[in-house]
Amino acid sequence: MFLSVLSAAGTDPDDKPTPKPTTKPPTLEDAQESATNAASWVEQNWSTWLGIGLRIVLIVAIALVLRVLVRRAITKLIDRMNRTAQAVDGTALGGLLVNVERRRQRSQAIGSVLRSVASFLILGTAGLMILGTFDINLAPLLASAGVAGVAIGFGARNLVTDFLSGVFMILEDQYGVGDSIDAGVASGEVIEVGLRVTKLRGDNGEIWYVRNGEVKRIGNLSQGWSTAGVDVTVRPDEDLEKVKETLASVGETMAKDEPWNERLWGPVEILGLDSVLLDSMVVRVSAKTMPGKSLGVERELRWRIKRAFDAAGIRIVGGLQLAVAEDPADPSAGVAAPSAYASATSPQSLAASPIPPPPPNMAK
């Protein structure tokens, strides 16, 4: 046992140190052997490296070319849509039905979404194919990406909701720039349409930023046509035939004047009596107008109806009352009747006067 301890300590049993082995310096033969091994290793693997590199270059080249072609095709499609809108805009039909700014913003938004989706799909697929060439197991990566996507989806669900709502809103063309809409949370004229936020100009000039995900219902007041309705209130004893003829004359004259002949898409219709009361009756007048022009048509109709009624002698309820001749005022009407108490000798005054005290002699 002692000998083994001494040998482990590096000493002989006779207390003589054990000589350490000397390191042999590398020779030329060793260097040639190492170079030969390295060259053989490279020779064995260069074909594999070359194959992997060529595959990566080919994948990247195909992905870039495909991305450029797809984006160019989408851009040409959007430009063709814009040129079609501009060609129709110069005609009379285009002035009524087509809004170039609306079509332009809608096409740009759709093009941006399509280009982004195409780039993501093409480059993402190319990246996964490149990782696959290195024999990397993609299952854990895809699983991690799925978990991260779910976490981001829960954390930014409002943003995802706004984005998806904006995409479907643009694809379905629910509204566009220049439309007057009622979005529930706000109403006004649309001045900008985005994938996340829609900007509205209110009636008082304020700008509303409405998130697309918060819009539950949309009332578009600018699509198709609008209706201008005016209620005319007159006295119950007016001649209805005269009222009807006057209103019909106003509608025919307005339909021939500029610019109302373009804003009116139909004749001014007299719908009849809307209500009959003891002190008034209401006649309903309606007309189909260009989208978004109903308020202006209603104001012009009221203006012309008032002037025509004044000229025809038809009174509108709420106007100035006619002067009624009255008898001259009697100056004695405000004088009170004479009273019996005015005379000190009248029986009423004597009965109401206090009893005088008795004389002093009678008191004794």
mmCIF file of N, CA and C in Angstrom, residues 198-284:
data_model
loop_
_atom_site.group_PDB
_atom_site.id
_atom_site.type_symbol
_atom_site.label_atom_id
_atom_site.label_comp_id
_atom_site.label_asym_id
_atom_site.label_seq_id
_atom_site.Cartn_x
_atom_site.Cartn_y
_atom_site.Cartn_z
ATOM 1 N N THR A 198 -61.301 54.346 -38.656
ATOM 2 C CA THR A 198 -62.024 55.148 -39.639
ATOM 3 C C THR A 198 -62.190 56.557 -39.078
ATOM 4 N N LYS A 199 -61.883 57.571 -39.889
ATOM 5 C CA LYS A 199 -61.973 58.971 -39.463
ATOM 6 C C LYS A 199 -63.249 59.582 -40.034
ATOM 7 N N LEU A 200 -64.032 60.226 -39.139
ATOM 8 C CA LEU A 200 -65.286 60.866 -39.514
ATOM 9 C C LEU A 200 -65.222 62.347 -39.194
ATOM 10 N N ARG A 201 -65.830 63.162 -40.051
ATOM 11 C CA ARG A 201 -65.974 64.589 -39.810
ATOM 12 C C ARG A 201 -67.401 64.839 -39.341
ATOM 13 N N GLY A 202 -67.550 65.289 -38.082
ATOM 14 C CA GLY A 202 -68.868 65.508 -37.510
ATOM 15 C C GLY A 202 -69.558 66.739 -38.061
ATOM 16 N N ASP A 203 -70.811 66.929 -37.625
ATOM 17 C CA ASP A 203 -71.598 68.060 -38.110
ATOM 18 C C ASP A 203 -71.023 69.395 -37.654
ATOM 19 N N ASN A 204 -70.364 69.427 -36.497
ATOM 20 C CA ASN A 204 -69.776 70.665 -35.981
ATOM 21 C C ASN A 204 -68.304 70.823 -36.341
ATOM 22 N N GLY A 205 -67.791 69.984 -37.243
ATOM 23 C CA GLY A 205 -66.403 70.081 -37.671
ATOM 24 C C GLY A 205 -65.435 69.212 -36.911
ATOM 25 N N GLU A 206 -65.885 68.522 -35.870
ATOM 26 C CA GLU A 206 -64.975 67.673 -35.096
ATOM 27 C C GLU A 206 -64.632 66.416 -35.891
ATOM 28 N N ILE A 207 -63.482 65.828 -35.563
ATOM 29 C CA ILE A 207 -63.019 64.602 -36.215
ATOM 30 C C ILE A 207 -63.138 63.462 -35.215
ATOM 31 N N TRP A 208 -63.839 62.403 -35.621
ATOM 32 C CA TRP A 208 -64.008 61.224 -34.792
ATOM 33 C C TRP A 208 -63.108 60.118 -35.320
ATOM 34 N N TYR A 209 -62.352 59.500 -34.413
ATOM 35 C CA TYR A 209 -61.528 58.332 -34.745
ATOM 36 C C TYR A 209 -62.250 57.102 -34.199
ATOM 37 N N VAL A 210 -62.838 56.344 -35.085
ATOM 38 C CA VAL A 210 -63.658 55.204 -34.698
ATOM 39 C C VAL A 210 -62.897 53.924 -35.031
ATOM 40 N N ARG A 211 -62.676 53.079 -34.029
ATOM 41 C CA ARG A 211 -62.036 51.783 -34.267
ATOM 42 C C ARG A 211 -63.011 50.860 -34.978
ATOM 43 N N ASN A 212 -62.524 50.179 -35.997
ATOM 44 C CA ASN A 212 -63.397 49.333 -36.804
ATOM 45 C C ASN A 212 -63.995 48.188 -35.994
ATOM 46 N N GLY A 213 -63.287 47.723 -34.976
ATOM 47 C CA GLY A 213 -63.809 46.627 -34.172
ATOM 48 C C GLY A 213 -64.953 47.051 -33.260
ATOM 49 N N GLU A 214 -65.111 48.353 -32.989
ATOM 50 C CA GLU A 214 -66.174 48.835 -32.120
ATOM 51 C C GLU A 214 -67.470 49.106 -32.870
ATOM 52 N N VAL A 215 -67.439 49.087 -34.184
ATOM 53 C CA VAL A 215 -68.627 49.384 -34.981
ATOM 54 C C VAL A 215 -69.477 48.117 -35.067
ATOM 55 N N LYS A 216 -70.661 48.164 -34.481
ATOM 56 C CA LYS A 216 -71.562 47.015 -34.491
ATOM 57 C C LYS A 216 -72.594 47.097 -35.619
ATOM 58 N N ARG A 217 -72.916 48.304 -36.045
ATOM 59 C CA ARG A 217 -73.846 48.468 -37.159
ATOM 60 C C ARG A 217 -73.515 49.766 -37.881
ATOM 61 N N ILE A 218 -73.789 49.784 -39.167
ATOM 62 C CA ILE A 218 -73.456 50.919 -40.030
ATOM 63 C C ILE A 218 -74.728 51.366 -40.753
ATOM 64 N N GLY A 219 -75.007 52.651 -40.680
ATOM 65 C CA GLY A 219 -76.083 53.246 -41.468
ATOM 66 C C GLY A 219 -75.484 54.179 -42.493
ATOM 67 N N ASN A 220 -75.431 53.740 -43.765
ATOM 68 C CA ASN A 220 -74.845 54.548 -44.832
ATOM 69 C C ASN A 220 -75.936 55.405 -45.453
ATOM 70 N N LEU A 221 -75.777 56.718 -45.333
ATOM 71 C CA LEU A 221 -76.761 57.657 -45.856
ATOM 72 C C LEU A 221 -76.438 58.141 -47.259
ATOM 73 N N SER A 222 -75.403 57.585 -47.892
ATOM 74 C CA SER A 222 -74.942 58.088 -49.191
ATOM 75 C C SER A 222 -74.994 57.039 -50.294
ATOM 76 N N GLN A 223 -75.509 55.881 -50.031
ATOM 77 C CA GLN A 223 -75.570 54.852 -51.057
ATOM 78 C C GLN A 223 -76.960 54.787 -51.661
ATOM 79 N N GLY A 224 -77.024 54.604 -52.986
ATOM 80 C CA GLY A 224 -78.310 54.494 -53.665
ATOM 81 C C GLY A 224 -78.950 55.852 -53.856
ATOM 82 N N TRP A 225 -79.912 56.200 -53.024
ATOM 83 C CA TRP A 225 -80.604 57.472 -53.120
ATOM 84 C C TRP A 225 -81.102 57.867 -51.738
ATOM 85 N N SER A 226 -81.476 59.143 -51.602
ATOM 86 C CA SER A 226 -82.001 59.674 -50.346
ATOM 87 C C SER A 226 -83.409 60.204 -50.574
ATOM 88 N N THR A 227 -84.091 60.470 -49.484
ATOM 89 C CA THR A 227 -85.465 60.982 -49.542
ATOM 90 C C THR A 227 -85.543 62.299 -48.799
ATOM 91 N N ALA A 228 -86.084 63.317 -49.482
ATOM 92 C CA ALA A 228 -86.315 64.622 -48.873
ATOM 93 C C ALA A 228 -87.794 64.733 -48.539
ATOM 94 N N GLY A 229 -88.103 64.920 -47.276
ATOM 95 C CA GLY A 229 -89.492 65.028 -46.832
ATOM 96 C C GLY A 229 -89.750 66.345 -46.133
ATOM 97 N N VAL A 230 -90.860 67.012 -46.498
ATOM 98 C CA VAL A 230 -91.232 68.301 -45.915
ATOM 99 C C VAL A 230 -92.681 68.207 -45.461
ATOM 100 N N ASP A 231 -92.944 68.605 -44.215
ATOM 101 C CA ASP A 231 -94.303 68.671 -43.675
ATOM 102 C C ASP A 231 -94.773 70.124 -43.699
ATOM 103 N N VAL A 232 -95.889 70.378 -44.399
ATOM 104 C CA VAL A 232 -96.450 71.715 -44.525
ATOM 105 C C VAL A 232 -97.700 71.784 -43.652
ATOM 106 N N THR A 233 -97.693 72.644 -42.640
ATOM 107 C CA THR A 233 -98.806 72.772 -41.694
ATOM 108 C C THR A 233 -99.614 74.024 -42.040
ATOM 109 N N VAL A 234 -100.895 73.821 -42.356
ATOM 110 C CA VAL A 234 -101.784 74.932 -42.725
ATOM 111 C C VAL A 234 -103.025 74.888 -41.846
ATOM 112 N N ARG A 235 -103.851 75.922 -41.982
ATOM 113 C CA ARG A 235 -105.087 75.979 -41.202
ATOM 114 C C ARG A 235 -106.083 74.933 -41.685
ATOM 115 N N PRO A 236 -106.958 74.463 -40.820
ATOM 116 C CA PRO A 236 -107.895 73.411 -41.239
ATOM 117 C C PRO A 236 -108.966 73.886 -42.214
ATOM 118 N N ASP A 237 -109.163 75.205 -42.334
ATOM 119 C CA ASP A 237 -110.194 75.704 -43.245
ATOM 120 C C ASP A 237 -109.635 76.094 -44.611
ATOM 121 N N GLU A 238 -108.368 75.766 -44.904
ATOM 122 C CA GLU A 238 -107.793 76.068 -46.212
ATOM 123 C C GLU A 238 -108.345 75.109 -47.269
ATOM 124 N N ASP A 239 -108.395 75.610 -48.510
ATOM 125 C CA ASP A 239 -108.857 74.804 -49.630
ATOM 126 C C ASP A 239 -107.756 73.805 -50.017
ATOM 127 N N LEU A 240 -108.041 72.504 -49.864
ATOM 128 C CA LEU A 240 -107.039 71.495 -50.133
ATOM 129 C C LEU A 240 -106.648 71.453 -51.600
ATOM 130 N N GLU A 241 -107.584 71.685 -52.502
ATOM 131 C CA GLU A 241 -107.246 71.680 -53.926
ATOM 132 C C GLU A 241 -106.296 72.819 -54.265
ATOM 133 N N LYS A 242 -106.503 73.959 -53.661
ATOM 134 C CA LYS A 242 -105.617 75.093 -53.892
ATOM 135 C C LYS A 242 -104.226 74.810 -53.324
ATOM 136 N N VAL A 243 -104.194 74.207 -52.127
ATOM 137 C CA VAL A 243 -102.907 73.848 -51.529
ATOM 138 C C VAL A 243 -102.171 72.845 -52.407
ATOM 139 N N LYS A 244 -102.893 71.846 -52.933
ATOM 140 C CA LYS A 244 -102.274 70.827 -53.770
ATOM 141 C C LYS A 244 -101.751 71.418 -55.074
ATOM 142 N N GLU A 245 -102.510 72.297 -55.708
ATOM 143 C CA GLU A 245 -102.054 72.926 -56.953
ATOM 144 C C GLU A 245 -100.816 73.790 -56.718
ATOM 145 N N THR A 246 -100.785 74.493 -55.604
ATOM 146 C CA THR A 246 -99.627 75.337 -55.314
ATOM 147 C C THR A 246 -98.376 74.488 -55.081
ATOM 148 N N LEU A 247 -98.515 73.413 -54.335
ATOM 149 C CA LEU A 247 -97.361 72.535 -54.084
ATOM 150 C C LEU A 247 -96.889 71.864 -55.376
ATOM 151 N N ALA A 248 -97.822 71.459 -56.221
ATOM 152 C CA ALA A 248 -97.442 70.841 -57.489
ATOM 153 C C ALA A 248 -96.696 71.829 -58.374
ATOM 154 N N SER A 249 -97.133 73.076 -58.390
ATOM 155 C CA SER A 249 -96.436 74.098 -59.179
ATOM 156 C C SER A 249 -95.023 74.340 -58.661
ATOM 157 N N VAL A 250 -94.871 74.341 -57.340
ATOM 158 C CA VAL A 250 -93.536 74.513 -56.756
ATOM 159 C C VAL A 250 -92.625 73.357 -57.156
ATOM 160 N N GLY A 251 -93.131 72.118 -57.112
ATOM 161 C CA GLY A 251 -92.310 70.969 -57.479
ATOM 162 C C GLY A 251 -91.911 70.981 -58.944
ATOM 163 N N GLU A 252 -92.838 71.331 -59.837
ATOM 164 C CA GLU A 252 -92.496 71.380 -61.264
ATOM 165 C C GLU A 252 -91.463 72.457 -61.562
ATOM 166 N N THR A 253 -91.592 73.608 -60.932
ATOM 167 C CA THR A 253 -90.630 74.691 -61.168
ATOM 168 C C THR A 253 -89.246 74.331 -60.647
ATOM 169 N N MET A 254 -89.197 73.726 -59.476
ATOM 170 C CA MET A 254 -87.910 73.360 -58.889
ATOM 171 C C MET A 254 -87.215 72.281 -59.712
ATOM 172 N N ALA A 255 -87.978 71.340 -60.281
ATOM 173 C CA ALA A 255 -87.375 70.261 -61.063
ATOM 174 C C ALA A 255 -86.747 70.756 -62.367
ATOM 175 N N LYS A 256 -87.090 71.972 -62.814
ATOM 176 C CA LYS A 256 -86.537 72.521 -64.050
ATOM 177 C C LYS A 256 -85.366 73.469 -63.812
ATOM 178 N N ASP A 257 -85.174 73.937 -62.581
ATOM 179 C CA ASP A 257 -84.124 74.911 -62.284
ATOM 180 C C ASP A 257 -82.818 74.204 -61.973
ATOM 181 N N GLU A 258 -81.710 74.913 -62.259
ATOM 182 C CA GLU A 258 -80.371 74.439 -61.904
ATOM 183 C C GLU A 258 -80.053 74.845 -60.469
ATOM 184 N N PRO A 259 -79.320 74.065 -59.707
ATOM 185 C CA PRO A 259 -78.838 72.694 -59.968
ATOM 186 C C PRO A 259 -79.775 71.617 -59.466
ATOM 187 N N TRP A 260 -81.019 72.028 -59.129
ATOM 188 C CA TRP A 260 -81.938 71.081 -58.504
ATOM 189 C C TRP A 260 -82.422 70.016 -59.483
ATOM 190 N N ASN A 261 -82.355 70.285 -60.783
ATOM 191 C CA ASN A 261 -82.772 69.259 -61.740
ATOM 192 C C ASN A 261 -81.849 68.042 -61.722
ATOM 193 N N GLU A 262 -80.563 68.234 -61.289
ATOM 194 C CA GLU A 262 -79.653 67.098 -61.152
ATOM 195 C C GLU A 262 -79.777 66.421 -59.794
ATOM 196 N N ARG A 263 -80.095 67.193 -58.785
ATOM 197 C CA ARG A 263 -80.184 66.620 -57.441
ATOM 198 C C ARG A 263 -81.501 65.896 -57.202
ATOM 199 N N LEU A 264 -82.531 66.270 -57.951
ATOM 200 C CA LEU A 264 -83.805 65.579 -57.846
ATOM 201 C C LEU A 264 -83.805 64.390 -58.791
ATOM 202 N N TRP A 265 -83.967 63.200 -58.253
ATOM 203 C CA TRP A 265 -83.996 61.982 -59.059
ATOM 204 C C TRP A 265 -85.413 61.504 -59.326
ATOM 205 N N GLY A 266 -86.371 62.313 -58.997
ATOM 206 C CA GLY A 266 -87.769 61.967 -59.234
ATOM 207 C C GLY A 266 -88.626 63.194 -59.013
ATOM 208 N N PRO A 267 -89.882 63.151 -59.430
ATOM 209 C CA PRO A 267 -90.762 64.309 -59.231
ATOM 210 C C PRO A 267 -91.088 64.525 -57.767
ATOM 211 N N VAL A 268 -91.419 65.767 -57.441
ATOM 212 C CA VAL A 268 -91.848 66.099 -56.085
ATOM 213 C C VAL A 268 -93.271 65.596 -55.918
ATOM 214 N N GLU A 269 -93.465 64.651 -55.011
ATOM 215 C CA GLU A 269 -94.751 64.006 -54.817
ATOM 216 C C GLU A 269 -95.474 64.596 -53.604
ATOM 217 N N ILE A 270 -96.779 64.798 -53.787
ATOM 218 C CA ILE A 270 -97.640 65.253 -52.685
ATOM 219 C C ILE A 270 -98.336 64.015 -52.139
ATOM 220 N N LEU A 271 -97.880 63.561 -50.994
ATOM 221 C CA LEU A 271 -98.371 62.299 -50.449
ATOM 222 C C LEU A 271 -99.750 62.418 -49.830
ATOM 223 N N GLY A 272 -100.196 63.639 -49.543
ATOM 224 C CA GLY A 272 -101.525 63.833 -48.971
ATOM 225 C C GLY A 272 -101.446 64.320 -47.533
ATOM 226 N N LEU A 273 -102.594 64.219 -46.852
ATOM 227 C CA LEU A 273 -102.683 64.688 -45.470
ATOM 228 C C LEU A 273 -102.011 63.687 -44.538
ATOM 229 N N ASP A 274 -101.076 64.191 -43.770
ATOM 230 C CA ASP A 274 -100.386 63.340 -42.798
ATOM 231 C C ASP A 274 -101.121 63.323 -41.465
ATOM 232 N N SER A 275 -101.781 64.439 -41.116
ATOM 233 C CA SER A 275 -102.575 64.495 -39.892
ATOM 234 C C SER A 275 -103.553 65.655 -39.989
ATOM 235 N N VAL A 276 -104.708 65.515 -39.327
ATOM 236 C CA VAL A 276 -105.753 66.552 -39.285
ATOM 237 C C VAL A 276 -106.131 66.775 -37.833
ATOM 238 N N LEU A 277 -105.963 68.033 -37.373
ATOM 239 C CA LEU A 277 -106.281 68.401 -35.995
ATOM 240 C C LEU A 277 -107.331 69.502 -35.990
ATOM 241 N N LEU A 278 -107.758 69.927 -34.797
ATOM 242 C CA LEU A 278 -108.770 70.967 -34.698
ATOM 243 C C LEU A 278 -108.268 72.320 -35.196
ATOM 244 N N ASP A 279 -106.979 72.590 -34.972
ATOM 245 C CA ASP A 279 -106.440 73.902 -35.334
ATOM 246 C C ASP A 279 -105.448 73.854 -36.477
ATOM 247 N N SER A 280 -105.180 72.678 -37.077
ATOM 248 C CA SER A 280 -104.207 72.602 -38.162
ATOM 249 C C SER A 280 -104.350 71.282 -38.900
ATOM 250 N N MET A 281 -103.723 71.228 -40.061
ATOM 251 C CA MET A 281 -103.602 69.984 -40.816
ATOM 252 C C MET A 281 -102.241 69.992 -41.518
ATOM 253 N N VAL A 282 -101.656 68.816 -41.656
ATOM 254 C CA VAL A 282 -100.293 68.665 -42.161
ATOM 255 C C VAL A 282 -100.348 67.945 -43.499
ATOM 256 N N VAL A 283 -99.720 68.552 -44.517
ATOM 257 C CA VAL A 283 -99.620 67.972 -45.853
ATOM 258 C C VAL A 283 -98.180 67.512 -46.039
ATOM 259 N N ARG A 284 -97.997 66.260 -46.424
ATOM 260 C CA ARG A 284 -96.671 65.663 -46.581
ATOM 261 C C ARG A 284 -96.224 65.748 -48.026
#
